[in-house]
């Protein structure tokens, strides 16, 4: 979770600061992403493809998961930046 926070801070400082300003703790959303490997966030066919990559990555599994979660945040960036009440 802390690695995701640091990664977003480095690649999209305005988004990171927006989340911090509005009291969003990365633990609130990313713990479930990390714990369930995104199975509750994406459709089953996408989950199967994602998990196939997880299994193929072996040693790079954790890093790949981190970047997938960061990509989720960047994908929703515009919507997140408009939110004031989380």
Coordinates of N, CA and C in Angstrom, one line a residue:
X1 N 0.8 -1.2 0.0 CA 0.0 0.0 0.0 C 0.9 1.2 0.0
X2 N 1.9 1.2 0.8 CA 2.8 2.4 0.8 C 3.6 2.6 -0.5
X3 N 3.9 1.4 -1.1 CA 4.6 1.5 -2.4 C 3.7 2.2 -3.5
X4 N 2.4 1.8 -3.4 CA 1.4 2.4 -4.3 C 1.3 4.0 -4.1
X5 N 1.3 4.3 -2.8 CA 1.2 5.7 -2.5 C 2.4 6.5 -3.0
X6 N 3.6 5.9 -2.8 CA 4.8 6.5 -3.3 C 4.9 6.6 -4.8
X7 N 4.5 5.5 -5.5 CA 4.5 5.5 -6.9 C 3.6 6.6 -7.5
X8 N 2.4 6.7 -7.0 CA 1.4 7.8 -7.4 C 2.0 9.2 -7.1
X9 N 2.6 9.3 -6.0 CA 3.3 10.6 -5.6 C 4.3 11.0 -6.7
X10 N 5.1 10.0 -7.2 CA 6.1 10.2 -8.1 C 5.6 10.5 -9.5
X11 N 4.6 9.7 -9.9 CA 4.1 9.8 -11.3 C 3.0 10.8 -11.6
X12 N 2.2 11.1 -10.5 CA 1.1 12.1 -10.6 C 1.0 12.8 -9.3
X13 N 1.8 13.8 -9.1 CA 1.8 14.5 -7.8 C 0.5 15.3 -7.6
X14 N -0.1 15.9 -8.6 CA -1.4 16.6 -8.4 C -2.5 15.6 -7.9
X15 N -2.5 14.4 -8.4 CA -3.5 13.4 -8.0 C -3.2 13.0 -6.5
X16 N -2.0 12.7 -6.3 CA -1.6 12.4 -4.9 C -2.0 13.5 -3.9
X17 N -1.6 14.7 -4.2 CA -1.9 15.8 -3.3 C -3.4 16.0 -3.1
X18 N -4.2 15.8 -4.2 CA -5.7 15.9 -4.1 C -6.2 14.9 -3.2
X19 N -5.8 13.6 -3.3 CA -6.2 12.6 -2.4 C -5.8 12.9 -0.9
X20 N -4.6 13.4 -0.7 CA -4.2 13.7 0.6 C -4.9 14.9 1.2
X21 N -5.2 15.9 0.4 CA -5.9 17.1 0.8 C -7.3 16.7 1.3
X22 N -7.9 15.8 0.6 CA -9.3 15.4 1.0 C -9.4 14.2 1.9
X23 N -8.2 13.9 2.5 CA -8.2 12.9 3.6 C -8.4 11.4 3.1
X24 N -8.1 11.2 1.9 CA -8.2 9.8 1.4 C -6.9 9.0 1.7
X25 N -7.1 8.0 2.5 CA -6.0 7.1 2.9 C -5.9 6.0 1.9
X26 N -4.8 5.8 1.3 CA -4.6 4.7 0.3 C -5.1 3.4 0.8
X27 N -4.9 3.2 2.1 CA -5.4 1.9 2.7 C -6.8 1.6 2.5
X28 N -7.6 2.7 2.4 CA -9.1 2.6 2.3 C -9.5 1.8 1.1
X29 N -8.8 2.0 0.0 CA -9.2 1.3 -1.3 C -8.2 0.3 -1.7
X30 N -6.9 0.5 -1.5 CA -5.9 -0.3 -2.1 C -5.7 -1.6 -1.3
X31 N -6.0 -1.7 -0.1 CA -5.9 -2.9 0.7 C -6.7 -4.0 0.0
X32 N -7.9 -3.7 -0.3 CA -8.8 -4.7 -1.0 C -8.2 -5.1 -2.4
X33 N -7.7 -4.1 -3.1 CA -7.1 -4.4 -4.4 C -5.9 -5.4 -4.2
X34 N -5.1 -5.1 -3.2 CA -3.9 -6.0 -3.0 C -4.3 -7.3 -2.5
X35 N -5.2 -7.3 -1.5 CA -5.6 -8.6 -0.8 C -6.4 -9.5 -1.8
X36 N -7.3 -9.0 -2.6 CA -8.1 -9.8 -3.5 C -7.6 -9.9 -4.9
X37 N -6.4 -9.3 -5.1 CA -5.8 -9.2 -6.5 C -6.8 -8.8 -7.5
X38 N -7.6 -7.8 -7.2 CA -8.5 -7.1 -8.1 C -9.7 -8.0 -8.6
X39 N -9.9 -9.1 -7.9 CA -11.0 -10.0 -8.4 C -12.4 -9.4 -8.2
X40 N -12.5 -8.4 -7.2 CA -13.8 -7.8 -7.0 C -14.0 -6.5 -7.8
X41 N -13.0 -6.1 -8.5 CA -13.1 -4.8 -9.2 C -13.3 -5.0 -10.7
X42 N -12.9 -6.1 -11.2 CA -13.0 -6.3 -12.7 C -13.7 -7.5 -13.1
X43 N -14.3 -7.6 -14.3 CA -15.1 -8.7 -14.7 C -14.2 -10.0 -14.7
X44 N -14.8 -11.1 -14.6 CA -14.1 -12.4 -14.5 C -13.2 -12.7 -15.7
X45 N -13.6 -12.4 -17.0 CA -12.7 -12.7 -18.1 C -11.4 -11.8 -18.0
X46 N -11.6 -10.6 -17.5 CA -10.4 -9.8 -17.3 C -9.5 -10.3 -16.2
X47 N -10.2 -10.8 -15.1 CA -9.5 -11.3 -14.0 C -8.6 -12.5 -14.4
X48 N -9.2 -13.4 -15.2 CA -8.5 -14.6 -15.7 C -7.2 -14.1 -16.5
X49 N -7.4 -13.2 -17.4 CA -6.2 -12.7 -18.2 C -5.2 -12.1 -17.3
X50 N -5.6 -11.3 -16.3 CA -4.7 -10.6 -15.3 C -4.0 -11.7 -14.5
X51 N -4.7 -12.7 -14.0 CA -4.1 -13.7 -13.2 C -3.1 -14.5 -14.0
X52 N -3.4 -14.7 -15.3 CA -2.5 -15.4 -16.2 C -1.1 -14.7 -16.2
X53 N -1.2 -13.4 -16.3 CA 0.0 -12.6 -16.3 C 0.7 -12.7 -14.9
X54 N -0.1 -12.6 -13.8 CA 0.5 -12.7 -12.5 C 1.3 -14.0 -12.4
X55 N 0.8 -15.1 -12.9 CA 1.4 -16.4 -12.8 C 2.7 -16.5 -13.7
X56 N 2.6 -15.8 -14.8 CA 3.7 -15.8 -15.7 C 4.9 -14.9 -15.2
X57 N 4.6 -13.9 -14.4 CA 5.6 -13.0 -13.9 C 6.4 -13.6 -12.8
X58 N 6.0 -14.5 -12.0 CA 6.6 -15.1 -10.9 C 7.3 -14.1 -10.0
X59 N 8.6 -13.9 -10.3 CA 9.4 -13.0 -9.4 C 8.9 -11.5 -9.5
X60 N 8.3 -11.1 -10.6 CA 7.9 -9.7 -10.7 C 6.4 -9.5 -10.4
X61 N 5.8 -10.5 -9.8 CA 4.4 -10.5 -9.5 C 4.0 -9.3 -8.7
X62 N 4.7 -9.0 -7.6 CA 4.3 -7.9 -6.7 C 4.5 -6.5 -7.4
X63 N 5.5 -6.4 -8.2 CA 5.7 -5.1 -8.9 C 4.6 -4.9 -10.0
X64 N 4.3 -6.0 -10.7 CA 3.3 -5.9 -11.7 C 1.9 -5.5 -11.1
X65 N 1.6 -6.1 -9.9 CA 0.3 -5.8 -9.2 C 0.3 -4.3 -8.8
X66 N 1.5 -3.8 -8.4 CA 1.6 -2.4 -8.0 C 1.3 -1.5 -9.2
X67 N 1.9 -1.8 -10.3 CA 1.7 -1.0 -11.5 C 0.2 -1.1 -12.1
X68 N -0.4 -2.2 -11.9 CA -1.8 -2.4 -12.4 C -2.7 -1.5 -11.5
X69 N -2.4 -1.5 -10.2 CA -3.2 -0.6 -9.3 C -3.0 0.8 -9.6
X70 N -1.7 1.2 -9.9 CA -1.4 2.6 -10.2 C -2.2 3.0 -11.5
X71 N -2.2 2.0 -12.5 CA -2.9 2.3 -13.7 C -4.4 2.5 -13.5
X72 N -5.0 1.8 -12.5 CA -6.4 2.0 -12.2 C -6.6 3.5 -11.7
X73 N -5.7 3.9 -10.9 CA -5.9 5.3 -10.4 C -5.7 6.3 -11.5
X74 N -4.7 6.1 -12.3 CA -4.5 7.0 -13.5 C -5.7 7.0 -14.4
X75 N -6.3 5.8 -14.6 CA -7.4 5.7 -15.5 C -8.6 6.5 -15.0
X76 N -8.8 6.5 -13.7 CA -9.9 7.3 -13.1 C -9.5 8.7 -12.6
X77 N -8.3 9.1 -13.0 CA -7.8 10.4 -12.5 C -8.7 11.6 -12.7
X78 N -9.3 11.8 -13.8 CA -10.2 12.9 -14.1 C -11.4 12.9 -13.1
X79 N -12.0 11.8 -13.0 CA -13.1 11.7 -12.1 C -12.7 11.9 -10.6
X80 N -11.5 11.4 -10.2 CA -11.0 11.5 -8.9 C -10.7 13.0 -8.6
X81 N -10.1 13.7 -9.6 CA -9.8 15.1 -9.4 C -11.0 16.0 -9.2
X82 N -12.1 15.6 -9.7 CA -13.3 16.4 -9.6 C -14.0 16.1 -8.2
X83 N -13.7 15.0 -7.6 CA -14.4 14.7 -6.3 C -13.8 15.5 -5.2
X84 N -14.7 15.9 -4.3 CA -14.3 16.7 -3.1 C -14.7 16.0 -1.9
X85 N -15.7 15.1 -2.0 CA -16.2 14.3 -0.8 C -16.1 12.9 -1.1
X86 N -15.1 12.3 -0.4 CA -14.8 10.9 -0.6 C -15.5 10.1 0.6

